[in-house]
Short mmCIF file of C-alpha atoms and ligand atoms in Angstrom, two decimals:
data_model
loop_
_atom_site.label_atom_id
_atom_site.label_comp_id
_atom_site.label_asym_id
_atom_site.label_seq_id
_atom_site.Cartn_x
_atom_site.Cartn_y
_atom_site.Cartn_z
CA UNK A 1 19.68 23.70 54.27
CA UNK A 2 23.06 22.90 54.29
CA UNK A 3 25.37 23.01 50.33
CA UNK A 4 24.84 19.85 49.49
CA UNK A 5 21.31 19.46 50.54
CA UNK A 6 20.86 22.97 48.61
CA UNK A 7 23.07 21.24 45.32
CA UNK A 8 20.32 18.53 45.69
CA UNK A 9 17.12 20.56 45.15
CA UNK A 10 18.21 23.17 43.10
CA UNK A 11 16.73 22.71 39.56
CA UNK A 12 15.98 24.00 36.35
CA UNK A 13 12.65 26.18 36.33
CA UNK A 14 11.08 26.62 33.48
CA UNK A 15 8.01 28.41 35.53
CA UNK A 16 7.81 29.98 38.31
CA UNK A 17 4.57 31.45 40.18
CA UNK A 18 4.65 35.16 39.01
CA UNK A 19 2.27 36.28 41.91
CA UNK A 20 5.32 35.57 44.68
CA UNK A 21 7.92 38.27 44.75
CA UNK A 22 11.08 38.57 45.94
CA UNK A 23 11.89 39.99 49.51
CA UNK A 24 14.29 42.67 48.71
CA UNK A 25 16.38 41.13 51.82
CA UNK A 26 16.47 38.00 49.29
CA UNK A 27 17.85 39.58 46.67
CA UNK A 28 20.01 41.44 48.40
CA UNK A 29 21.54 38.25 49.86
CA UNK A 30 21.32 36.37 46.32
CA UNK A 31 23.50 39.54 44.80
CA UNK A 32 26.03 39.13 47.56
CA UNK A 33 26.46 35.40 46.59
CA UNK A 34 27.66 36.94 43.88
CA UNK A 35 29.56 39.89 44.62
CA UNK A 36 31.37 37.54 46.78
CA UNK A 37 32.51 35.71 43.89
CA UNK A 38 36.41 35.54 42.73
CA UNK A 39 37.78 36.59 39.72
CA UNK A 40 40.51 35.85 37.74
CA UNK A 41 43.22 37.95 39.15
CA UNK A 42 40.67 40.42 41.33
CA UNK A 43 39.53 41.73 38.44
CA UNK A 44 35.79 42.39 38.66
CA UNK A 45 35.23 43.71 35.12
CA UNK A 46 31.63 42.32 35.61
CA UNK A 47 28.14 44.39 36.66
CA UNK A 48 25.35 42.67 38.14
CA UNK A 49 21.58 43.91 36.11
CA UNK A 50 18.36 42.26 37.94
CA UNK A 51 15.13 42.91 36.25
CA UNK A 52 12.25 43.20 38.12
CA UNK A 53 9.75 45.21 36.20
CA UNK A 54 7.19 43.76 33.84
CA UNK A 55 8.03 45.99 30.89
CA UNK A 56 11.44 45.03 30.88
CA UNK A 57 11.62 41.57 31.75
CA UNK A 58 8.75 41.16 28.51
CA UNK A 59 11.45 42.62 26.68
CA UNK A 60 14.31 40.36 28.13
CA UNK A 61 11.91 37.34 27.37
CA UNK A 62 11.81 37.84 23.81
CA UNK A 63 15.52 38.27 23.62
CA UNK A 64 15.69 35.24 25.34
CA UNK A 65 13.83 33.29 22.81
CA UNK A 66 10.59 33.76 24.35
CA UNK A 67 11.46 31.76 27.35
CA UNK A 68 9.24 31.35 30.03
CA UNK A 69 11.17 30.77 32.66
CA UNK A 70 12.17 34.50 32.34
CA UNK A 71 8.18 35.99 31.63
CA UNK A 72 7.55 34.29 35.02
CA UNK A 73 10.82 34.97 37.37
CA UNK A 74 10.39 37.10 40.07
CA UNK A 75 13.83 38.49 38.87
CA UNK A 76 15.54 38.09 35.92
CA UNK A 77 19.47 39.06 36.47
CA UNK A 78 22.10 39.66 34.04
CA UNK A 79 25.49 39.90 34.56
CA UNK A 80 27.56 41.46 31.84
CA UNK A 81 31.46 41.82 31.83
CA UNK A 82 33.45 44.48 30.29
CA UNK A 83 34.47 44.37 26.72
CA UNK A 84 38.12 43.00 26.41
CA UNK A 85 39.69 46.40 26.11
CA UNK A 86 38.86 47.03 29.13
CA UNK A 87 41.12 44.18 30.54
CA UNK A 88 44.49 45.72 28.93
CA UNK A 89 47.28 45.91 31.71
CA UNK A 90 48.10 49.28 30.73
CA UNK A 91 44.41 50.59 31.06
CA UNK A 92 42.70 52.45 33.78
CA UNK A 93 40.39 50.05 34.84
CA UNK A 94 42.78 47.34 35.63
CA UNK A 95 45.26 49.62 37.20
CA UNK A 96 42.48 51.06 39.66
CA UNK A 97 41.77 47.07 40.54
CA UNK A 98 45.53 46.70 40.56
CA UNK A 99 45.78 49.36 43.20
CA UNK A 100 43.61 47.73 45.83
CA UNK A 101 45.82 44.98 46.95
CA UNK A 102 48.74 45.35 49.45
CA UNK A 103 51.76 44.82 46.88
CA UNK A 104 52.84 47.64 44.73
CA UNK A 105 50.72 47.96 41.57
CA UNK A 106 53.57 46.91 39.55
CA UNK A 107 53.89 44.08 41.16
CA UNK A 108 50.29 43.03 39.78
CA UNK A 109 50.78 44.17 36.62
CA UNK A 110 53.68 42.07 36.07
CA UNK A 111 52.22 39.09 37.32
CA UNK A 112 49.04 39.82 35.48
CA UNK A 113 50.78 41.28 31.80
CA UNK A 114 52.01 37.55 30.60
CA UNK A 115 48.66 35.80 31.49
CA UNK A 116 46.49 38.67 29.64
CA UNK A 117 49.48 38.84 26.43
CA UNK A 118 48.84 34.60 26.53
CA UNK A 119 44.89 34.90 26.19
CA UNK A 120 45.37 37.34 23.94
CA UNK A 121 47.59 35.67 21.88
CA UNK A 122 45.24 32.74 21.99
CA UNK A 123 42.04 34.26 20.89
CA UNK A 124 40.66 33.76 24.50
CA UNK A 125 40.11 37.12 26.21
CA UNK A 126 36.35 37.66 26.02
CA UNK A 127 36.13 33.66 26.79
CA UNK A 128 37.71 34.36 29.86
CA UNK A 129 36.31 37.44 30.59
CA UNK A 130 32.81 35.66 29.87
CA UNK A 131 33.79 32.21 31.98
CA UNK A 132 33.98 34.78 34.96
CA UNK A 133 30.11 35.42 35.26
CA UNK A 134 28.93 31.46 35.15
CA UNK A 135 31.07 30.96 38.25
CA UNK A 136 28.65 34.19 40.11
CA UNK A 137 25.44 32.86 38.98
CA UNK A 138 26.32 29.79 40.10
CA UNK A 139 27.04 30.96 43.54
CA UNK A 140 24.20 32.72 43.44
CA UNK A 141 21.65 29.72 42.06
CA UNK A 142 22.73 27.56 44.95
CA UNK A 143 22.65 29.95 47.24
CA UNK A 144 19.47 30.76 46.33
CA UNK A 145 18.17 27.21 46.31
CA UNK A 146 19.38 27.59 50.13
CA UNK A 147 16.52 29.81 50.95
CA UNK A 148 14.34 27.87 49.19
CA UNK A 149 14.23 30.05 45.98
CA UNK A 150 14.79 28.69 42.80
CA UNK A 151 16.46 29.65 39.16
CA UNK A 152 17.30 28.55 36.00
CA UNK A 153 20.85 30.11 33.68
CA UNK A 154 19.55 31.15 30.78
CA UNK A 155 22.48 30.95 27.99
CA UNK A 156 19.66 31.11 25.30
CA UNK A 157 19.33 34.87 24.79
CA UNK A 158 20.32 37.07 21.54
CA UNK A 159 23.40 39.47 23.09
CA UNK A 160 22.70 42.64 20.83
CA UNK A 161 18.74 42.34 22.04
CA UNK A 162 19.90 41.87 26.08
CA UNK A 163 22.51 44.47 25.90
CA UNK A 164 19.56 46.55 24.17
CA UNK A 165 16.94 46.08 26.59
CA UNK A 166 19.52 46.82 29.65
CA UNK A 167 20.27 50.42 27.93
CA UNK A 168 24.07 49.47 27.42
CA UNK A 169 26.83 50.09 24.50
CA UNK A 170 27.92 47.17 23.35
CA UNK A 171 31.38 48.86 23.14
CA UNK A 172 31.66 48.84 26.74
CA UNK A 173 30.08 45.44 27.78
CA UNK A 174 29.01 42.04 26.73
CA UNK A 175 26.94 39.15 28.57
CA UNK A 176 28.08 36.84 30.16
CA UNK A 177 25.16 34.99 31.61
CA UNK A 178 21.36 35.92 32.69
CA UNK A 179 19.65 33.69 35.27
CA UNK A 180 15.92 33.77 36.74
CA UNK A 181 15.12 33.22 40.01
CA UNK A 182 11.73 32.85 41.85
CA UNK A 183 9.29 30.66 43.28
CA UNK A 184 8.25 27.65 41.40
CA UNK A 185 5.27 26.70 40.27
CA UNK A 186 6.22 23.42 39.18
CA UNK A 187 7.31 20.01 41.07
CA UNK A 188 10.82 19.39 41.46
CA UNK A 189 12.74 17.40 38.84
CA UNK A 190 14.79 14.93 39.74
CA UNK A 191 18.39 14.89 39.27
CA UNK A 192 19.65 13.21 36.18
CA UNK A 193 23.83 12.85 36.72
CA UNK A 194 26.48 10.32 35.70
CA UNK A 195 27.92 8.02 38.92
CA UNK A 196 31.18 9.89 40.19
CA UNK A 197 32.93 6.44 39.20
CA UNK A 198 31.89 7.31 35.29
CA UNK A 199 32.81 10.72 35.85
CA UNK A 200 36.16 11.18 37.63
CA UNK A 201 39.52 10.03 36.70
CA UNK A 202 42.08 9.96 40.05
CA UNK A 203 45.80 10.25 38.83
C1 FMN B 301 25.31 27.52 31.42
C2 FMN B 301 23.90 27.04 31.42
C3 FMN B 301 23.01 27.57 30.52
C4 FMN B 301 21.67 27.16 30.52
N1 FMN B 301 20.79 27.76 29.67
C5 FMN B 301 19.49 27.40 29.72
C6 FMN B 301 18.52 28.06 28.93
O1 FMN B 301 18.81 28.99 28.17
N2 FMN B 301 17.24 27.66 29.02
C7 FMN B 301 16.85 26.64 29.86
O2 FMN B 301 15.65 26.32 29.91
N3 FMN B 301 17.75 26.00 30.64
C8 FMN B 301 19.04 26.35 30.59
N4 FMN B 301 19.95 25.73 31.42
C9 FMN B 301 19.48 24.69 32.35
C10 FMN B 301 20.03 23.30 32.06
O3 FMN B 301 19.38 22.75 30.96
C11 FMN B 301 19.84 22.44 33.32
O4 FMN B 301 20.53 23.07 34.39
C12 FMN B 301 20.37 21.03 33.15
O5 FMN B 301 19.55 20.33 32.24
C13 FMN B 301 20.44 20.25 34.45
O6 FMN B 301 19.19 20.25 35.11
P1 FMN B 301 19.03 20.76 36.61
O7 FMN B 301 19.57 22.16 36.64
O8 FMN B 301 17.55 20.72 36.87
O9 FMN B 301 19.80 19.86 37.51
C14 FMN B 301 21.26 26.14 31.43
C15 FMN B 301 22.19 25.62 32.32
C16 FMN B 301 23.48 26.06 32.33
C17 FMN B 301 24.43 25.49 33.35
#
């Protein structure tokens, strides 16, 4: 299946057929969709949690508002990103991201300082730390649809229940986005879009 082909049949499940598992090979492939994901600025201040066990994806079902889709996924993944004082230039964590790339870790720093002072300024850091995990699952939904597997984002959950269940401080980290994944057990819905003439505006 090529992207577009894989865009085309990727939809929404609501329910998926709980007796068909994952192949760990699958997930493995569906988490480096993500990993594989940019950042804003390198970052990374993101951690991928996939649920597979039934204990804990009951529990990540009623945090979820009872949703089905996620009772019924094969996996259930979560992907949380750091809490915003963990994205201070001055901090450890960005300075040990900082230090990966070939300039000088000053030089990221003082490309990255304005940008984070400007969010800051503006209210916007955990929006922007949060915006980083939609682009990951949806690498990792189409990607998935690619081998034939399919998901749903789930942006319906209660964050103080999710970061519960997945035994983290809510000090440290904050959700982003969950998604399911699995085989249906439903038909395939039809895609229900606005025209690209309705849609785009060429300047
Ligand atoms: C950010 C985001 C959050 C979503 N959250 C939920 C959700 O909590 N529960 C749900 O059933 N569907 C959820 N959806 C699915 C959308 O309703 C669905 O993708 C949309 O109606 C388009 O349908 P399609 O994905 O089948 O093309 C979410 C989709 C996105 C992109």
């Amino acid at each position: 299946m090529d992207f577009l082909e894989a865009m085309q049949h990727r939809f929404a499940c609501k329910v998926y057929d709980s007796r068909r598992v994952l192949e760990d090979s699958e997930i493995q492939k569906i988490l480096e969709y993500g990993r594989l994901t940019p950042t804003s600025f390198g970052l990374e201040l993101w951690s991928f949690h996939v649920v597979q066990g039934s204990q804990k994806k009951e529990a990540l079902f009623h945090a979820c508002f009872d949703q089905e889709s996620v009772r019924t996924s094969a996996m259930t993944l979560a992907v949380l990103v750091r809490t915003s004082a963990f994205a201070n230039p001055d901090g450890d964590l960005v300075h040990s991201r900082g230090k990966r790339f070939p300039d000088p870790l000053s030089v990221f720093i003082d490309d990255y300082r304005p940008y984070y002072d400007f969010l800051r300024s503006e209210g916007r850091l955990d929006c922007w730390l949060k915006s980083q995990g939609y682009l990951a699952i949806a690498n990792m939904m189409t990607g998935a649809a690619a081998m034939g597997i399919q998901s749903c984002a789930i942006e319906g959950f209660d964050e103080k229940k999710v970061l519960r269940v997945l035994d983290v401080s809510s000090d440290q980290w904050q959700v982003s986005l969950l998604a399911t994944f699995g085989y249906p057990a439903e038909e395939e819905r039809p895609k229900i879009r606005q025209s690209l003439d309705s849609l785009v505006t060429y300047h």
